GROMACS .gro file of C-alpha atoms in nm:
model
  394
    1UNK     CA    1  -3.289  -0.916  -0.522
    2UNK     CA    2  -3.542  -0.715  -0.725
    3UNK     CA    3  -3.659  -0.553  -0.404
    4UNK     CA    4  -3.303  -0.447  -0.317
    5UNK     CA    5  -3.250  -0.307  -0.667
    6UNK     CA    6  -3.570  -0.103  -0.635
    7UNK     CA    7  -3.462   0.025  -0.292
    8UNK     CA    8  -3.118   0.117  -0.424
    9UNK     CA    9  -3.255   0.311  -0.723
   10UNK     CA   10  -3.496   0.499  -0.496
   11UNK     CA   11  -3.218   0.587  -0.250
   12UNK     CA   12  -2.978   0.692  -0.525
   13UNK     CA   13  -3.238   0.936  -0.658
   14UNK     CA   14  -3.312   1.062  -0.308
   15UNK     CA   15  -2.942   1.093  -0.227
   16UNK     CA   16  -2.882   1.292  -0.545
   17UNK     CA   17  -3.118   1.564  -0.423
   18UNK     CA   18  -3.012   1.549  -0.058
   19UNK     CA   19  -2.834   1.859   0.070
   20UNK     CA   20  -2.479   1.770   0.177
   21UNK     CA   21  -2.242   1.947   0.413
   22UNK     CA   22  -1.938   2.051   0.203
   23UNK     CA   23  -1.709   2.019   0.505
   24UNK     CA   24  -1.804   1.666   0.612
   25UNK     CA   25  -1.583   1.378   0.499
   26UNK     CA   26  -1.607   1.006   0.567
   27UNK     CA   27  -1.276   0.818   0.579
   28UNK     CA   28  -1.271   0.441   0.525
   29UNK     CA   29  -0.939   0.257   0.539
   30UNK     CA   30  -0.792  -0.090   0.534
   31UNK     CA   31  -0.496  -0.146   0.762
   32UNK     CA   32  -0.326  -0.429   0.948
   33UNK     CA   33  -0.102  -0.449   1.252
   34UNK     CA   34   0.206  -0.390   1.035
   35UNK     CA   35   0.284  -0.292   0.678
   36UNK     CA   36   0.263  -0.007   0.432
   37UNK     CA   37  -0.116   0.040   0.432
   38UNK     CA   38  -0.107   0.097   0.806
   39UNK     CA   39   0.183   0.344   0.778
   40UNK     CA   40  -0.004   0.531   0.505
   41UNK     CA   41  -0.326   0.544   0.704
   42UNK     CA   42  -0.146   0.695   1.003
   43UNK     CA   43   0.003   0.957   0.770
   44UNK     CA   44  -0.337   1.021   0.611
   45UNK     CA   45  -0.489   1.087   0.954
   46UNK     CA   46  -0.217   1.343   1.026
   47UNK     CA   47  -0.265   1.507   0.685
   48UNK     CA   48  -0.642   1.538   0.734
   49UNK     CA   49  -0.591   1.693   1.077
   50UNK     CA   50  -0.484   2.015   0.903
   51UNK     CA   51  -0.752   1.995   0.634
   52UNK     CA   52  -1.061   2.220   0.622
   53UNK     CA   53  -1.286   1.916   0.666
   54UNK     CA   54  -1.481   1.767   0.953
   55UNK     CA   55  -1.351   1.411   0.939
   56UNK     CA   56  -1.541   1.102   1.049
   57UNK     CA   57  -1.361   0.768   1.043
   58UNK     CA   58  -1.556   0.449   0.981
   59UNK     CA   59  -1.413   0.192   1.221
   60UNK     CA   60  -1.430  -0.180   1.158
   61UNK     CA   61  -1.493  -0.347   1.493
   62UNK     CA   62  -1.315  -0.658   1.368
   63UNK     CA   63  -0.988  -0.462   1.328
   64UNK     CA   64  -0.964  -0.279   1.661
   65UNK     CA   65  -0.628  -0.106   1.703
   66UNK     CA   66  -0.529   0.095   2.011
   67UNK     CA   67  -0.266   0.312   1.838
   68UNK     CA   68  -0.501   0.415   1.559
   69UNK     CA   69  -0.789   0.468   1.801
   70UNK     CA   70  -0.575   0.701   2.013
   71UNK     CA   71  -0.458   0.899   1.709
   72UNK     CA   72  -0.815   0.943   1.587
   73UNK     CA   73  -0.922   1.070   1.928
   74UNK     CA   74  -0.622   1.301   1.970
   75UNK     CA   75  -0.695   1.454   1.627
   76UNK     CA   76  -1.051   1.527   1.732
   77UNK     CA   77  -1.206   1.313   1.458
   78UNK     CA   78  -1.549   1.160   1.496
   79UNK     CA   79  -1.601   0.786   1.452
   80UNK     CA   80  -1.868   0.549   1.328
   81UNK     CA   81  -1.846   0.175   1.368
   82UNK     CA   82  -1.963  -0.132   1.178
   83UNK     CA   83  -1.963  -0.498   1.274
   84UNK     CA   84  -1.873  -0.652   0.941
   85UNK     CA   85  -1.572  -0.643   0.716
   86UNK     CA   86  -1.615  -0.513   0.362
   87UNK     CA   87  -1.464  -0.730   0.094
   88UNK     CA   88  -1.418  -0.731  -0.279
   89UNK     CA   89  -1.702  -0.854  -0.499
   90UNK     CA   90  -1.516  -1.017  -0.785
   91UNK     CA   91  -1.762  -1.153  -1.041
   92UNK     CA   92  -1.476  -1.319  -1.232
   93UNK     CA   93  -1.364  -1.526  -0.932
   94UNK     CA   94  -1.662  -1.676  -0.753
   95UNK     CA   95  -1.589  -1.813  -0.407
   96UNK     CA   96  -1.678  -2.183  -0.353
   97UNK     CA   97  -2.036  -2.222  -0.238
   98UNK     CA   98  -2.143  -1.878  -0.360
   99UNK     CA   99  -2.324  -1.790  -0.679
  100UNK     CA  100  -2.313  -1.469  -0.878
  101UNK     CA  101  -2.662  -1.400  -0.747
  102UNK     CA  102  -2.534  -1.426  -0.389
  103UNK     CA  103  -2.247  -1.186  -0.458
  104UNK     CA  104  -2.462  -0.933  -0.641
  105UNK     CA  105  -2.711  -0.944  -0.356
  106UNK     CA  106  -2.433  -0.880  -0.105
  107UNK     CA  107  -2.303  -0.592  -0.312
  108UNK     CA  108  -2.647  -0.436  -0.330
  109UNK     CA  109  -2.673  -0.451   0.049
  110UNK     CA  110  -2.336  -0.280   0.081
  111UNK     CA  111  -2.441  -0.002  -0.156
  112UNK     CA  112  -2.761   0.049   0.044
  113UNK     CA  113  -2.542   0.076   0.354
  114UNK     CA  114  -2.331   0.352   0.196
  115UNK     CA  115  -2.639   0.538   0.073
  116UNK     CA  116  -2.790   0.537   0.421
  117UNK     CA  117  -2.474   0.643   0.601
  118UNK     CA  118  -2.403   0.926   0.355
  119UNK     CA  119  -2.758   1.058   0.373
  120UNK     CA  120  -2.785   1.031   0.751
  121UNK     CA  121  -2.465   1.227   0.817
  122UNK     CA  122  -2.473   1.459   0.511
  123UNK     CA  123  -2.124   1.364   0.395
  124UNK     CA  124  -2.007   1.548   0.084
  125UNK     CA  125  -1.693   1.339   0.027
  126UNK     CA  126  -1.580   0.986   0.094
  127UNK     CA  127  -1.216   0.877   0.106
  128UNK     CA  128  -1.106   0.516   0.071
  129UNK     CA  129  -0.757   0.387   0.145
  130UNK     CA  130  -0.748   0.038  -0.007
  131UNK     CA  131  -0.498  -0.242  -0.048
  132UNK     CA  132  -0.711  -0.483  -0.254
  133UNK     CA  133  -0.745  -0.372  -0.619
  134UNK     CA  134  -1.109  -0.334  -0.715
  135UNK     CA  135  -1.260  -0.313  -0.370
  136UNK     CA  136  -1.531  -0.045  -0.323
  137UNK     CA  137  -1.519   0.068  -0.687
  138UNK     CA  138  -1.899   0.076  -0.701
  139UNK     CA  139  -1.884   0.378  -0.467
  140UNK     CA  140  -1.812   0.587  -0.779
  141UNK     CA  141  -2.175   0.535  -0.877
  142UNK     CA  142  -2.298   0.738  -0.579
  143UNK     CA  143  -2.361   1.115  -0.611
  144UNK     CA  144  -2.074   1.214  -0.382
  145UNK     CA  145  -1.713   1.327  -0.427
  146UNK     CA  146  -1.468   1.035  -0.404
  147UNK     CA  147  -1.096   1.000  -0.339
  148UNK     CA  148  -1.002   0.636  -0.394
  149UNK     CA  149  -0.645   0.572  -0.276
  150UNK     CA  150  -0.502   0.239  -0.396
  151UNK     CA  151  -0.179   0.097  -0.251
  152UNK     CA  152  -0.139  -0.201  -0.481
  153UNK     CA  153  -0.180  -0.237  -0.854
  154UNK     CA  154  -0.427  -0.447  -1.052
  155UNK     CA  155  -0.284  -0.742  -1.241
  156UNK     CA  156  -0.591  -0.854  -1.435
  157UNK     CA  157  -0.864  -0.699  -1.645
  158UNK     CA  158  -1.166  -0.571  -1.457
  159UNK     CA  159  -1.511  -0.699  -1.548
  160UNK     CA  160  -1.722  -0.498  -1.794
  161UNK     CA  161  -1.930  -0.337  -1.520
  162UNK     CA  162  -1.626  -0.193  -1.342
  163UNK     CA  163  -1.469  -0.072  -1.668
  164UNK     CA  164  -1.791   0.104  -1.765
  165UNK     CA  165  -1.832   0.246  -1.417
  166UNK     CA  166  -1.487   0.407  -1.407
  167UNK     CA  167  -1.482   0.530  -1.765
  168UNK     CA  168  -1.816   0.704  -1.712
  169UNK     CA  169  -1.775   0.830  -1.355
  170UNK     CA  170  -1.415   0.947  -1.310
  171UNK     CA  171  -1.406   1.325  -1.293
  172UNK     CA  172  -1.258   1.622  -1.109
  173UNK     CA  173  -1.469   1.530  -0.805
  174UNK     CA  174  -1.413   1.153  -0.837
  175UNK     CA  175  -1.046   1.059  -0.851
  176UNK     CA  176  -0.823   0.756  -0.813
  177UNK     CA  177  -0.495   0.823  -0.636
  178UNK     CA  178  -0.224   0.561  -0.642
  179UNK     CA  179   0.135   0.547  -0.515
  180UNK     CA  180   0.343   0.503  -0.832
  181UNK     CA  181   0.341   0.572  -1.203
  182UNK     CA  182   0.359   0.196  -1.257
  183UNK     CA  183   0.032   0.154  -1.067
  184UNK     CA  184  -0.132   0.435  -1.267
  185UNK     CA  185  -0.034   0.261  -1.590
  186UNK     CA  186  -0.171  -0.071  -1.462
  187UNK     CA  187  -0.501   0.091  -1.361
  188UNK     CA  188  -0.541   0.246  -1.705
  189UNK     CA  189  -0.447  -0.082  -1.872
  190UNK     CA  190  -0.675  -0.316  -1.674
  191UNK     CA  191  -0.956  -0.087  -1.560
  192UNK     CA  192  -0.979   0.169  -1.840
  193UNK     CA  193  -0.905  -0.048  -2.145
  194UNK     CA  194  -0.568   0.116  -2.200
  195UNK     CA  195  -0.704   0.471  -2.210
  196UNK     CA  196  -0.510   0.743  -2.029
  197UNK     CA  197  -0.718   0.936  -1.777
  198UNK     CA  198  -0.621   1.263  -1.608
  199UNK     CA  199  -0.833   1.172  -1.307
  200UNK     CA  200  -0.603   0.881  -1.221
  201UNK     CA  201  -0.318   1.041  -1.028
  202UNK     CA  202  -0.006   0.901  -0.867
  203UNK     CA  203   0.168   1.038  -0.559
  204UNK     CA  204   0.478   0.857  -0.441
  205UNK     CA  205   0.494   0.736  -0.083
  206UNK     CA  206   0.723   0.901   0.169
  207UNK     CA  207   0.932   0.774   0.457
  208UNK     CA  208   0.978   0.922   0.800
  209UNK     CA  209   1.158   0.732   1.078
  210UNK     CA  210   0.936   0.641   1.370
  211UNK     CA  211   1.225   0.587   1.610
  212UNK     CA  212   1.567   0.738   1.657
  213UNK     CA  213   1.874   0.517   1.670
  214UNK     CA  214   2.002   0.583   2.021
  215UNK     CA  215   2.364   0.508   1.944
  216UNK     CA  216   2.593   0.401   1.664
  217UNK     CA  217   2.521   0.039   1.575
  218UNK     CA  218   2.834  -0.174   1.556
  219UNK     CA  219   2.851  -0.416   1.264
  220UNK     CA  220   3.113  -0.632   1.442
  221UNK     CA  221   3.280  -0.692   1.107
  222UNK     CA  222   2.965  -0.839   0.949
  223UNK     CA  223   2.810  -0.731   0.621
  224UNK     CA  224   2.433  -0.751   0.645
  225UNK     CA  225   2.189  -0.774   0.357
  226UNK     CA  226   1.849  -0.657   0.481
  227UNK     CA  227   1.493  -0.706   0.355
  228UNK     CA  228   1.181  -0.574   0.530
  229UNK     CA  229   0.837  -0.686   0.423
  230UNK     CA  230   0.554  -0.935   0.458
  231UNK     CA  231   0.672  -1.294   0.421
  232UNK     CA  232   0.427  -1.361   0.141
  233UNK     CA  233   0.460  -1.493  -0.212
  234UNK     CA  234   0.436  -1.150  -0.377
  235UNK     CA  235   0.745  -1.035  -0.184
  236UNK     CA  236   0.941  -1.331  -0.325
  237UNK     CA  237   1.108  -1.476  -0.011
  238UNK     CA  238   1.212  -1.800  -0.181
  239UNK     CA  239   1.413  -1.602  -0.437
  240UNK     CA  240   1.575  -1.418  -0.146
  241UNK     CA  241   1.671  -1.753   0.008
  242UNK     CA  242   1.816  -1.887  -0.317
  243UNK     CA  243   2.027  -1.574  -0.368
  244UNK     CA  244   2.147  -1.587  -0.009
  245UNK     CA  245   2.252  -1.951  -0.037
  246UNK     CA  246   2.446  -1.888  -0.358
  247UNK     CA  247   2.627  -1.586  -0.212
  248UNK     CA  248   2.714  -1.770   0.109
  249UNK     CA  249   2.839  -2.071  -0.089
  250UNK     CA  250   3.086  -1.845  -0.268
  251UNK     CA  251   3.205  -1.672   0.048
  252UNK     CA  252   3.376  -1.875   0.319
  253UNK     CA  253   3.452  -1.588   0.561
  254UNK     CA  254   3.126  -1.629   0.756
  255UNK     CA  255   3.098  -1.249   0.772
  256UNK     CA  256   2.781  -1.214   0.562
  257UNK     CA  257   2.435  -1.223   0.717
  258UNK     CA  258   2.099  -1.210   0.539
  259UNK     CA  259   1.810  -1.075   0.748
  260UNK     CA  260   1.442  -1.066   0.653
  261UNK     CA  261   1.220  -0.875   0.898
  262UNK     CA  262   0.846  -0.923   0.873
  263UNK     CA  263   0.563  -1.162   0.942
  264UNK     CA  264   0.344  -1.358   0.704
  265UNK     CA  265   0.198  -1.692   0.605
  266UNK     CA  266   0.527  -1.817   0.452
  267UNK     CA  267   0.738  -1.743   0.762
  268UNK     CA  268   0.734  -2.105   0.896
  269UNK     CA  269   0.826  -2.244   0.552
  270UNK     CA  270   1.109  -1.994   0.509
  271UNK     CA  271   1.251  -2.076   0.851
  272UNK     CA  272   1.233  -2.444   0.766
  273UNK     CA  273   1.417  -2.393   0.437
  274UNK     CA  274   1.696  -2.202   0.615
  275UNK     CA  275   1.725  -2.404   0.936
  276UNK     CA  276   2.070  -2.531   0.832
  277UNK     CA  277   2.186  -2.181   0.734
  278UNK     CA  278   2.238  -1.973   1.049
  279UNK     CA  279   2.351  -1.677   0.836
  280UNK     CA  280   2.003  -1.652   0.682
  281UNK     CA  281   1.767  -1.511   0.942
  282UNK     CA  282   1.389  -1.465   0.927
  283UNK     CA  283   1.342  -1.261   1.244
  284UNK     CA  284   0.967  -1.194   1.228
  285UNK     CA  285   0.807  -0.859   1.294
  286UNK     CA  286   1.045  -0.598   1.437
  287UNK     CA  287   0.892  -0.278   1.577
  288UNK     CA  288   1.206  -0.062   1.561
  289UNK     CA  289   1.334  -0.114   1.207
  290UNK     CA  290   1.566   0.187   1.233
  291UNK     CA  291   1.824  -0.024   1.415
  292UNK     CA  292   1.802  -0.288   1.140
  293UNK     CA  293   1.872  -0.024   0.878
  294UNK     CA  294   2.156   0.122   1.084
  295UNK     CA  295   2.330  -0.217   1.106
  296UNK     CA  296   2.278  -0.308   0.739
  297UNK     CA  297   2.523  -0.290   0.448
  298UNK     CA  298   2.287  -0.344   0.151
  299UNK     CA  299   1.911  -0.338   0.115
  300UNK     CA  300   1.752  -0.610  -0.103
  301UNK     CA  301   1.387  -0.607  -0.222
  302UNK     CA  302   1.315  -0.885  -0.477
  303UNK     CA  303   0.936  -0.839  -0.495
  304UNK     CA  304   0.723  -1.000  -0.763
  305UNK     CA  305   0.467  -0.722  -0.709
  306UNK     CA  306   0.532  -0.393  -0.531
  307UNK     CA  307   0.350  -0.073  -0.611
  308UNK     CA  308   0.597   0.153  -0.428
  309UNK     CA  309   0.771   0.001  -0.127
  310UNK     CA  310   0.804   0.228   0.176
  311UNK     CA  311   1.077   0.002   0.317
  312UNK     CA  312   1.298   0.085   0.018
  313UNK     CA  313   1.254   0.456   0.092
  314UNK     CA  314   1.363   0.381   0.447
  315UNK     CA  315   1.680   0.221   0.313
  316UNK     CA  316   1.749   0.528   0.099
  317UNK     CA  317   1.698   0.751   0.405
  318UNK     CA  318   1.960   0.540   0.585
  319UNK     CA  319   2.203   0.572   0.291
  320UNK     CA  320   2.195   0.204   0.195
  321UNK     CA  321   2.261   0.097  -0.164
  322UNK     CA  322   1.955  -0.091  -0.283
  323UNK     CA  323   1.911  -0.396  -0.504
  324UNK     CA  324   1.546  -0.407  -0.611
  325UNK     CA  325   1.332  -0.591  -0.862
  326UNK     CA  326   1.215  -0.434  -1.185
  327UNK     CA  327   0.852  -0.506  -1.095
  328UNK     CA  328   0.604  -0.234  -1.005
  329UNK     CA  329   0.718   0.102  -0.874
  330UNK     CA  330   1.047   0.003  -0.706
  331UNK     CA  331   1.248   0.120  -1.006
  332UNK     CA  332   1.085   0.462  -0.967
  333UNK     CA  333   1.265   0.497  -0.633
  334UNK     CA  334   1.600   0.337  -0.708
  335UNK     CA  335   1.780   0.463  -1.017
  336UNK     CA  336   1.979   0.178  -1.167
  337UNK     CA  337   2.351   0.237  -1.141
  338UNK     CA  338   2.296   0.551  -0.932
  339UNK     CA  339   2.128   0.458  -0.602
  340UNK     CA  340   2.165   0.084  -0.648
  341UNK     CA  341   2.074  -0.186  -0.897
  342UNK     CA  342   1.746  -0.287  -1.059
  343UNK     CA  343   1.737  -0.659  -1.138
  344UNK     CA  344   1.502  -0.908  -1.299
  345UNK     CA  345   1.398  -1.152  -1.028
  346UNK     CA  346   1.374  -1.437  -1.274
  347UNK     CA  347   1.752  -1.410  -1.311
  348UNK     CA  348   1.912  -1.534  -0.988
  349UNK     CA  349   2.266  -1.514  -1.126
  350UNK     CA  350   2.233  -1.145  -1.210
  351UNK     CA  351   2.092  -1.056  -0.868
  352UNK     CA  352   2.368  -1.254  -0.697
  353UNK     CA  353   2.632  -1.081  -0.911
  354UNK     CA  354   2.499  -0.731  -0.828
  355UNK     CA  355   2.491  -0.801  -0.455
  356UNK     CA  356   2.844  -0.950  -0.467
  357UNK     CA  357   2.971  -0.645  -0.656
  358UNK     CA  358   2.839  -0.420  -0.380
  359UNK     CA  359   2.972  -0.643  -0.104
  360UNK     CA  360   3.318  -0.623  -0.257
  361UNK     CA  361   3.332  -0.247  -0.320
  362UNK     CA  362   3.286  -0.018  -0.021
  363UNK     CA  363   3.341   0.300  -0.224
  364UNK     CA  364   3.058   0.214  -0.465
  365UNK     CA  365   2.832   0.127  -0.172
  366UNK     CA  366   2.896   0.467  -0.016
  367UNK     CA  367   2.846   0.653  -0.345
  368UNK     CA  368   2.516   0.478  -0.419
  369UNK     CA  369   2.399   0.521  -0.061
  370UNK     CA  370   2.467   0.894  -0.077
  371UNK     CA  371   2.296   0.921  -0.416
  372UNK     CA  372   1.991   0.741  -0.280
  373UNK     CA  373   1.975   0.973   0.019
  374UNK     CA  374   1.989   1.277  -0.207
  375UNK     CA  375   1.701   1.137  -0.414
  376UNK     CA  376   1.508   1.069  -0.094
  377UNK     CA  377   1.547   1.431   0.021
  378UNK     CA  378   1.421   1.560  -0.315
  379UNK     CA  379   1.121   1.334  -0.368
  380UNK     CA  380   1.029   1.108  -0.077
  381UNK     CA  381   1.000   1.324   0.235
  382UNK     CA  382   0.681   1.404   0.423
  383UNK     CA  383   0.706   1.766   0.303
  384UNK     CA  384   0.715   1.656  -0.063
  385UNK     CA  385   0.423   1.416  -0.008
  386UNK     CA  386   0.208   1.675   0.167
  387UNK     CA  387   0.274   1.929  -0.106
  388UNK     CA  388   0.167   1.679  -0.373
  389UNK     CA  389  -0.137   1.579  -0.167
  390UNK     CA  390  -0.247   1.939  -0.136
  391UNK     CA  391  -0.230   1.974  -0.514
  392UNK     CA  392  -0.416   1.649  -0.590
  393UNK     CA  393  -0.637   1.555  -0.295
  394UNK     CA  394  -0.856   1.865  -0.280
   0.00000   0.00000   0.00000
């Protein structure tokens, strides 16, 4: 380990005096087959296409993706590849079988990797698009401009090293960009010991439909409550199921359908819990969500954690009244009593009551849907996002 530390110090000093090309940028991003981080990364690629930079994308060979590969090529970006997946070094949560020494050694090797790649290609800026809070934070130690885009929000205090690192290194050239004011507050609380920092910025997500609805979708007399998201604990699918069962128990018309679109580790368990309830549907991943929105009556997002859900913005675009949790940045999209209802997801009765109120009042649904659409046009379009990015990213 001492040898790696010596090598790192030597390379940091050498890198500090290395001449860098001010136009060359390295982009590193996490993304999956579906979900908000993927949607954001696609948008980021399009945004950088019009930038003054020469963009190189670091590709993880373990996450090959034809759509993203084609977009990178069509934009004329260069690529580099690596054969391992970067992961978060969390000194407060040691993995079984690994010691702190092992993790520090691994982190040192990663930092040597970044030093070498930056020096070899003369990058002047590195951009990270991350979903795991805390990953890659040590990159702020390197003598290079950084834009660290975080899609989720931290929920626990960072270790002393990370807190020192950020408090000492954040600057005009080294910024954190997150997707909601709630996330900014959480970053300052857990990573900066509660201190406000002007170099932590938030830019709300935007929504743009990927597909067009070919024709008017008939509801066939059904009222559909829609949720789109990963079927994981943080999205709160079991709460969704409990609310659905209570609403269906109080309505004997059989005209209400609950639909959750998305994949995830809890999908089999959710299907098992609803196997005797045909009006509660977990339909898995759906490529064309526009048709789901078009057939829906109400949008429901009961997340336990959600920095700023893009799916909610999609519902607002489609003029759906939204019932969302008061966690994270959802309440920054949906104004309570205006575009929908903000509920505490510990309180099942309240959530059920709000959904029932909307089911029973078409005029209120229309008013809230229209209000949500007006808010979407003002704040959550691609044009608004690109304008904010131009002001903050450069």
